[in-house]
N, CA, C and O of each residue as an XYZ file, in Angstrom:
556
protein
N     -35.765     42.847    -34.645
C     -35.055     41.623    -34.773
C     -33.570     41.833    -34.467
O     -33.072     40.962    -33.754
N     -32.706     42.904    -34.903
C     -31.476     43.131    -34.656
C     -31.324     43.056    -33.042
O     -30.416     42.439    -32.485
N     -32.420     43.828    -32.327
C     -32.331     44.476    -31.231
C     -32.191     42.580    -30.152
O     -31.490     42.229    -29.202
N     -32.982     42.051    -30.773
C     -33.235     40.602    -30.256
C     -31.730     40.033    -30.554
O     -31.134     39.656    -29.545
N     -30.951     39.905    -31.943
C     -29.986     39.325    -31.887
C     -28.405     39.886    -31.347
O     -27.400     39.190    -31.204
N     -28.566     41.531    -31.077
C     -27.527     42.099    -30.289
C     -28.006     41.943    -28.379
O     -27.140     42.361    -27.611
N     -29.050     41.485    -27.863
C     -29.484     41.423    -26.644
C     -28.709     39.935    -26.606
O     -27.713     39.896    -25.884
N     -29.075     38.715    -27.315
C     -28.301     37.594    -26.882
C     -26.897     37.322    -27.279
O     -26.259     36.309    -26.992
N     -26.360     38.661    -28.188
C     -24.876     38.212    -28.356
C     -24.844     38.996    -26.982
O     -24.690     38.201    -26.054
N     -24.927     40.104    -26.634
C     -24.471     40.612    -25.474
C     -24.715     39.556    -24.615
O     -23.745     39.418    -23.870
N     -25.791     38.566    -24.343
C     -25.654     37.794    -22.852
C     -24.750     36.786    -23.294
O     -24.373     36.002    -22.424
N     -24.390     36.657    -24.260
C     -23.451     35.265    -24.612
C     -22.014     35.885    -24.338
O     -21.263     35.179    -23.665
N     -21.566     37.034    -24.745
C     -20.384     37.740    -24.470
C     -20.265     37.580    -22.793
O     -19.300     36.955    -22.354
N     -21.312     38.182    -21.810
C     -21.173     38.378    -20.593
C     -20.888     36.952    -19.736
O     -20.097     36.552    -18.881
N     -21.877     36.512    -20.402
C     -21.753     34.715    -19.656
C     -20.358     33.974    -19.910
O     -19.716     33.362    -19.056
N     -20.077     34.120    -21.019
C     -18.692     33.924    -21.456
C     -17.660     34.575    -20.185
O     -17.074     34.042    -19.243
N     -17.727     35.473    -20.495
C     -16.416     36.015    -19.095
C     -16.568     35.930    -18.169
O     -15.651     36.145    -17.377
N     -18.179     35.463    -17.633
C     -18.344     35.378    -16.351
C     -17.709     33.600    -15.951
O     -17.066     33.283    -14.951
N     -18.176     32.637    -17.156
C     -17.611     31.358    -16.618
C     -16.411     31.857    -16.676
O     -16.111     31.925    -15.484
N     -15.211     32.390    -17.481
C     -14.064     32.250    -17.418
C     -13.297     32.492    -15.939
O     -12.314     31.887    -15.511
N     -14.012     33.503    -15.336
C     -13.897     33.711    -14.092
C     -14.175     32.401    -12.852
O     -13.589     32.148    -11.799
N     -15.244     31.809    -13.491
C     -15.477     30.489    -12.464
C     -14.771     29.363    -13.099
O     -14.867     28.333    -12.433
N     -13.956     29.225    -14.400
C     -13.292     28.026    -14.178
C     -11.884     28.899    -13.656
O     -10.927     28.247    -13.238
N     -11.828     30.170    -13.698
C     -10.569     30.468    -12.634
C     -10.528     29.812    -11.923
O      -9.706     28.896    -11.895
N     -11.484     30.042    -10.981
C     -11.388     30.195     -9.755
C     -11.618     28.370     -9.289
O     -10.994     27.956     -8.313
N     -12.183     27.782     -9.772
C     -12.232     26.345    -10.025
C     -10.755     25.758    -10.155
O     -10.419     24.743     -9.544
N      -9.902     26.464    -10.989
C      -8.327     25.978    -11.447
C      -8.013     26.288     -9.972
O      -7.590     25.433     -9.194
N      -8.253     27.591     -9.638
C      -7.560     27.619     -7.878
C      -7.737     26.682     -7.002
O      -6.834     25.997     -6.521
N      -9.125     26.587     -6.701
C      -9.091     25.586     -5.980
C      -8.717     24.675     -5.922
O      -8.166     24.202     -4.927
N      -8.925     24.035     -7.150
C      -8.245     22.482     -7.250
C      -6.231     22.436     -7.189
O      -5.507     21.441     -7.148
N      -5.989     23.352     -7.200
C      -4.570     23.796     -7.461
C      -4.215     23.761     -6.152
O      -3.321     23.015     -5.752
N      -5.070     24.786     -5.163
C      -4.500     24.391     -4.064
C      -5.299     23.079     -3.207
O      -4.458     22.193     -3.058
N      -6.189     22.805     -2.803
C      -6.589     21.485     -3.102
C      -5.173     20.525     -3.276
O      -4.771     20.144     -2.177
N      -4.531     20.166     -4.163
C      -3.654     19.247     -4.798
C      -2.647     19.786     -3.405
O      -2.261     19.086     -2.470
N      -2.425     21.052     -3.608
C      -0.973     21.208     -3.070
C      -1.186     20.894     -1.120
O      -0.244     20.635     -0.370
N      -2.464     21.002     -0.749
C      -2.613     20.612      0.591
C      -2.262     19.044      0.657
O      -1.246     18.620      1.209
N      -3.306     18.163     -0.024
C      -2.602     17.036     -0.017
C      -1.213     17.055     -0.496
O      -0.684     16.370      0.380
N      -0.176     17.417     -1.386
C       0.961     17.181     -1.440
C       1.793     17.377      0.241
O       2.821     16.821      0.628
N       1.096     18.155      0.826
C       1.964     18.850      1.687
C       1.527     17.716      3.225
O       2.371     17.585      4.112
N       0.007     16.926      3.332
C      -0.031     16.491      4.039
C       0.619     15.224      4.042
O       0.813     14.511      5.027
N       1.035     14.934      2.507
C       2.096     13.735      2.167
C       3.307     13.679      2.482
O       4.020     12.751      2.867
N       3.491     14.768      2.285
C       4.912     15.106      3.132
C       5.244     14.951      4.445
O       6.256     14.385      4.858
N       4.417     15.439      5.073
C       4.308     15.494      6.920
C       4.326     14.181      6.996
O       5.287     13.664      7.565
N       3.171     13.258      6.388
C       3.526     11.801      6.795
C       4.781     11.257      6.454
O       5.204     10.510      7.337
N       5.815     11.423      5.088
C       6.902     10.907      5.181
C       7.598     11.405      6.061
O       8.332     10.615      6.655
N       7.633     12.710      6.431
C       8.756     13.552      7.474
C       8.799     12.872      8.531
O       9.902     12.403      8.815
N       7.223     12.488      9.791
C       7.148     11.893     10.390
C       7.539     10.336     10.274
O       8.167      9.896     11.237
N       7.186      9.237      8.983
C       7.837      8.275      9.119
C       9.635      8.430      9.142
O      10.409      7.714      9.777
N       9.948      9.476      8.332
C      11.568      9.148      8.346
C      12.058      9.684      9.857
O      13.238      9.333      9.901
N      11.822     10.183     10.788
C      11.954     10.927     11.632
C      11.618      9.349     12.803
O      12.454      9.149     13.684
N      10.607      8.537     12.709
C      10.657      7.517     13.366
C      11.863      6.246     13.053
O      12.636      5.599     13.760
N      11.495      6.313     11.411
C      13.312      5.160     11.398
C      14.254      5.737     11.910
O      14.908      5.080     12.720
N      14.565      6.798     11.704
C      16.087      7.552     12.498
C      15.677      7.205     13.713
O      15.914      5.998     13.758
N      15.074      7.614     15.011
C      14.868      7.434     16.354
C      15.589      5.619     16.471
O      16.597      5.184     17.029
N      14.509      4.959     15.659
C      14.389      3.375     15.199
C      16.008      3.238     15.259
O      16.613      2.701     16.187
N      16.400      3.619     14.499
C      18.161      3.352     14.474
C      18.998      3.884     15.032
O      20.094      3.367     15.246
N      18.590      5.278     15.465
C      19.244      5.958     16.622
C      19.395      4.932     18.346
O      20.306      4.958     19.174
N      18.397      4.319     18.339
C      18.347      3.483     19.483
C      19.019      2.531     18.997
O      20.162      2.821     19.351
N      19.100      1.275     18.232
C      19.447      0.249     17.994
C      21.264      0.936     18.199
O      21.872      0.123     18.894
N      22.116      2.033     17.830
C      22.984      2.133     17.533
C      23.822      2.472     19.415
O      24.992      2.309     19.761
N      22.767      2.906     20.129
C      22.827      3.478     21.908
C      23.868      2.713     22.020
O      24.211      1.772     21.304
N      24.408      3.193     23.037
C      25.546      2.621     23.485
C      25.015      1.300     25.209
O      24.155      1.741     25.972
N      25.463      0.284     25.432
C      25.422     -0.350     26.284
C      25.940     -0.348     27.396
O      27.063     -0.809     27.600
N      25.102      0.244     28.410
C      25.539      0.591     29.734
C      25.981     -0.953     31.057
O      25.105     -1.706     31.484
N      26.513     -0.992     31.195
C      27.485     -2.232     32.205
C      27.731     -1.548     33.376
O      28.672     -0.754     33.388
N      26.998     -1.723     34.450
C      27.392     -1.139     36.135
C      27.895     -2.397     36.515
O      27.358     -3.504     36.462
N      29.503     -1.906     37.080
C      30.367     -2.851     37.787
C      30.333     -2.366     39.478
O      30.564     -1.167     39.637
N      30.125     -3.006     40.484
C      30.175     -2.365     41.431
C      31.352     -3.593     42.594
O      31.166     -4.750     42.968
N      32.636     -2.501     42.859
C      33.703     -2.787     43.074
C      34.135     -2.184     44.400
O      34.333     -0.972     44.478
N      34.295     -3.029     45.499
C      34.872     -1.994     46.347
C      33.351     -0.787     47.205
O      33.385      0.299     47.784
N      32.212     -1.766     46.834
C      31.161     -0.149     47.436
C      31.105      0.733     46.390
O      30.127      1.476     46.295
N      32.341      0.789     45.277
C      31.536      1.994     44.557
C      31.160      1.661     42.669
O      31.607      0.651     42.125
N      30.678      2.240     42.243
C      30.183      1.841     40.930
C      31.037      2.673     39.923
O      31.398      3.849     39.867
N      31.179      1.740     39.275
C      31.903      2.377     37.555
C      30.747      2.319     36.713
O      29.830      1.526     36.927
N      30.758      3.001     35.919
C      29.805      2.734     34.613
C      30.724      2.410     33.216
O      31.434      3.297     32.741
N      30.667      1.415     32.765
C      31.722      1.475     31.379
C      30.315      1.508     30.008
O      29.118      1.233     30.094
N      30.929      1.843     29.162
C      29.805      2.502     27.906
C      30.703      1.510     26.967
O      31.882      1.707     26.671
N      29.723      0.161     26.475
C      30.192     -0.814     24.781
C      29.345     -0.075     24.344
O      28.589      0.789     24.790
N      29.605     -0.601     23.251
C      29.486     -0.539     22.035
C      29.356     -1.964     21.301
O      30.338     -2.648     21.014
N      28.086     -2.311     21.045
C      27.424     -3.814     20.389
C      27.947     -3.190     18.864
O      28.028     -2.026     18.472
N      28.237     -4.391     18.242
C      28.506     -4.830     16.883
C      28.335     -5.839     16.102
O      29.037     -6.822     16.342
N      27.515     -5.900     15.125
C      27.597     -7.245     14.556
C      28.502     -7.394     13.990
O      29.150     -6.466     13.504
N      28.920     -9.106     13.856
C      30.191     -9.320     13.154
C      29.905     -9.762     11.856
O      29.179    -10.734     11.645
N      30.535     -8.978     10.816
C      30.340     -9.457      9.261
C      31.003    -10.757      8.456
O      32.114    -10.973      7.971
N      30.149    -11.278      8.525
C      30.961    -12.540      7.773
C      32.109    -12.106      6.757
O      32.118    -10.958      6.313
N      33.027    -12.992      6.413
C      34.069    -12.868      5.694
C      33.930    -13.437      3.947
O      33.292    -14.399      3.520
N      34.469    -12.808      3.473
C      34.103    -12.819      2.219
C      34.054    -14.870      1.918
O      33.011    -15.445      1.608
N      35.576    -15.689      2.136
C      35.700    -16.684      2.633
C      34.672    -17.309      2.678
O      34.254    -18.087      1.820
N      33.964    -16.896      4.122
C      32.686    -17.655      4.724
C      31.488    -17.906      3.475
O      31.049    -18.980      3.063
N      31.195    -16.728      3.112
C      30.279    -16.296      2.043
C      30.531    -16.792      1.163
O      29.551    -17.401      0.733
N      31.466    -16.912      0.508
C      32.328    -17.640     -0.597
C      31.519    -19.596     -0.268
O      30.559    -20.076     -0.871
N      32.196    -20.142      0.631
C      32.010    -21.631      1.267
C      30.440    -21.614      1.442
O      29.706    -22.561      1.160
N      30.108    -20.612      1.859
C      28.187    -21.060      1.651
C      27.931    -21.263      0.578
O      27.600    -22.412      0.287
N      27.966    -20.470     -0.222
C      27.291    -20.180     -1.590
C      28.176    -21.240     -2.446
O      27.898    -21.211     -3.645
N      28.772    -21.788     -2.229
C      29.997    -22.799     -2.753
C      29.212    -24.087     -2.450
O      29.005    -24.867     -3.379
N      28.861    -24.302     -1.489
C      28.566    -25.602     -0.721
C      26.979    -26.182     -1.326
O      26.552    -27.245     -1.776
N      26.515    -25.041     -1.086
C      25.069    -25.328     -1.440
C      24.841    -25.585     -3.004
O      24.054    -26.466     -3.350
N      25.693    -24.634     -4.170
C      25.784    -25.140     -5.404
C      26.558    -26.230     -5.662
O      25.999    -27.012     -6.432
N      27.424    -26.501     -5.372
C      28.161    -27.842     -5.008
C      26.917    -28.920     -5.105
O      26.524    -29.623     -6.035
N      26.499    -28.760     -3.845
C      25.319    -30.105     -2.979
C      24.109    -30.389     -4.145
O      23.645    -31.489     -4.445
N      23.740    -29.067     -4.710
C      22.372    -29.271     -5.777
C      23.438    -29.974     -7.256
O      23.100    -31.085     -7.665
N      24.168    -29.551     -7.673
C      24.911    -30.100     -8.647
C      25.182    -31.258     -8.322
O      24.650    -32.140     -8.997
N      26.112    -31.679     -7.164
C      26.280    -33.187     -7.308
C      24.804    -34.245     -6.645
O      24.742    -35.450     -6.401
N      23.896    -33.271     -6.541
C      22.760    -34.452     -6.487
C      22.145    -34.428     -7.566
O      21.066    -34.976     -7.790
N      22.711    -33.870     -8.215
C      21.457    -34.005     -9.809
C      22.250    -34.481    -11.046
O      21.849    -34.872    -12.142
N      23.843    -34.293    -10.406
C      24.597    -35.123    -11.822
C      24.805    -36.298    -11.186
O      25.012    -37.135    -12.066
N      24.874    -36.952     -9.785
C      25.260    -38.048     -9.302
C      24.126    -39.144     -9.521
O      22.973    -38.778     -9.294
N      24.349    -40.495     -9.954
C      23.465    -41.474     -9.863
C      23.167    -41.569     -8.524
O      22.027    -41.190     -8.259
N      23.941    -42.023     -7.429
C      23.750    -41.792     -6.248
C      23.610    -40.503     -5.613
O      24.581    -39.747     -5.595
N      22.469    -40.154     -5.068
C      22.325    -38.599     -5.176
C      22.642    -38.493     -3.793
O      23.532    -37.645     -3.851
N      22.530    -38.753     -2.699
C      23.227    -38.458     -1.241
C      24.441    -38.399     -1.151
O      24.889    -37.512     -0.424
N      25.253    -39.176     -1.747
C      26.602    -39.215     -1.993
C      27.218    -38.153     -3.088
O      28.309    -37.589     -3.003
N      26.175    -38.014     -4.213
C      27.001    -37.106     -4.967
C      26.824    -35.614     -3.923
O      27.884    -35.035     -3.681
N      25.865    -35.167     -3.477
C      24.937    -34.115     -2.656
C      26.717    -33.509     -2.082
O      27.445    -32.630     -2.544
N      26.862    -34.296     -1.113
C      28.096    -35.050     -0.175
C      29.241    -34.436     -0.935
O      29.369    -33.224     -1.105
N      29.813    -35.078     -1.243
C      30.566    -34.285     -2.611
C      30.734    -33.512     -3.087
O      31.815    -32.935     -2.967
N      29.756    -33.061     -3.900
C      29.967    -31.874     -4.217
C      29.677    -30.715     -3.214
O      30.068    -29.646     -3.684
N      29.199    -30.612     -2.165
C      28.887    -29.867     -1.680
C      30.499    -29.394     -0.834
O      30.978    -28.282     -0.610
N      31.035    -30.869     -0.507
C      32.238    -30.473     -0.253
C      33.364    -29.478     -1.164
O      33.969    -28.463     -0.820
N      33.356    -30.098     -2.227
C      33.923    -29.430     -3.214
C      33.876    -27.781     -3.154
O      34.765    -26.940     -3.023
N      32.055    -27.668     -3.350
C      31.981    -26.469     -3.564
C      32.031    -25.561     -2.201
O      31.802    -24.354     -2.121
N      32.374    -26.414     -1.208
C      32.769    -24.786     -0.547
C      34.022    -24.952     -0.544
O      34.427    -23.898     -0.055
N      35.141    -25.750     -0.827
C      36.625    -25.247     -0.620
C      36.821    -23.990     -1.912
O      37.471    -22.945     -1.940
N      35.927    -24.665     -2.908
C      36.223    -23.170     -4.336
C      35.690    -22.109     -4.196
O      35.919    -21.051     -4.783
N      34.673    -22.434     -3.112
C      33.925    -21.070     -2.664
C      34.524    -19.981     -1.760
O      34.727    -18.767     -1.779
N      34.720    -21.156     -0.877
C      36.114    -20.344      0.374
C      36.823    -19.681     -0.448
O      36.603    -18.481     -0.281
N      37.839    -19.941     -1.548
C      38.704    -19.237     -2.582
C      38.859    -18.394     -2.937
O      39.613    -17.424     -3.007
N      37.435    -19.106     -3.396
C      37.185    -17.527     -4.478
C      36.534    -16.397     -3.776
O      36.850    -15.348     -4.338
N      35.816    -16.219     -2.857
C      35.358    -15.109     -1.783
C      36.242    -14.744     -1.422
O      36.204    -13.518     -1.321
N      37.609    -15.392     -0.978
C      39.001    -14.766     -0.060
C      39.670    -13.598     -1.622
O      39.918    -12.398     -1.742
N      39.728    -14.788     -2.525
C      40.349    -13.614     -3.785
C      39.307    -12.409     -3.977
O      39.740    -11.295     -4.270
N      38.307    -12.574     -3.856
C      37.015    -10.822     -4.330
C      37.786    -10.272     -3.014
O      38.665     -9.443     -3.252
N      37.570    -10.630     -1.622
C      37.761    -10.013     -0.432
C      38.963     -9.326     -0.737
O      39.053     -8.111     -0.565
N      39.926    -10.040     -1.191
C      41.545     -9.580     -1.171
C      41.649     -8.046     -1.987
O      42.331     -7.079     -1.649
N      40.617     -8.193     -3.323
C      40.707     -7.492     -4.126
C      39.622     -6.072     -4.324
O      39.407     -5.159     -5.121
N      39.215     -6.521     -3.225
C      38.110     -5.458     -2.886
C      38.855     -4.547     -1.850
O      38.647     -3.343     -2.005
N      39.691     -4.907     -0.817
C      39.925     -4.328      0.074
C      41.727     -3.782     -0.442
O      42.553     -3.634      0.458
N      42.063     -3.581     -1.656
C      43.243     -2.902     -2.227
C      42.749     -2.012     -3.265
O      43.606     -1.338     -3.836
N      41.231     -1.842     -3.713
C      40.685     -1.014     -4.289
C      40.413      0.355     -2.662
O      39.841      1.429     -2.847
């Protein structure tokens, strides 16, 4: 009977270290596993950021103009720019349009108040965008 209960502690001991070895090796795999996908995640962002740069690298190209004068050609190189609205401008939109919803909703006559206030609110808008602008650009 001993001989019976030291035969299955011994296979329980052996089996024991033998899984420990296979959830090793199980932790490996899945370990690297994980880290392949991390890495094929990467390549795809590398490649997307690598296309917006190109993406904006072009949009930024310079604009080629052939003048041809005399038989022979100049090439002059612009430079496109958008123009940024002014604080002002921005100011009078955002002025105008709160203006227009306010005086149509406090006005009995609502086209006329609309009218109104909309006027209103872009001269305070104009204003007050020129004062942020003023005070933005002495910071």
């Amino acid at each position: 009977m001993k001989t019976i209960y030291l035969f299955l502690l011994s296979i329980t001991i052996f089996s024991c270290q033998n899984q420990t070895k296979v959830d090793a090796d199980i932790a490996k795999k899945a370990t690297i596993d994980s880290m392949k996908i991390v890495i094929e995640n990467q390549k795809i962002i590398d490649s997307m950021n690598l296309k917006m740069a190109k993406i904006v690298r072009q949009k930024q190209e310079k604009e080629v103009v052939y003048v041809n004068q005399n038989g022979s050609s100049t090439t002059t190189n612009t430079t496109t720019k958008k123009k940024k609205w002014s604080g002002a401008a921005k100011g009078a939109v955002i002025g105008a349009g709160v203006g227009a919803v306010t005086g149509a909703i406090i006005s009995k006559k609502k086209g006329e108040g609309a009218i109104i206030g909309g006027i209103a609110g872009a001269g305070v808008g104009a204003v007050t965008g020129d004062i942020i602008e003023d005070s933005k650009k002495k910071k």
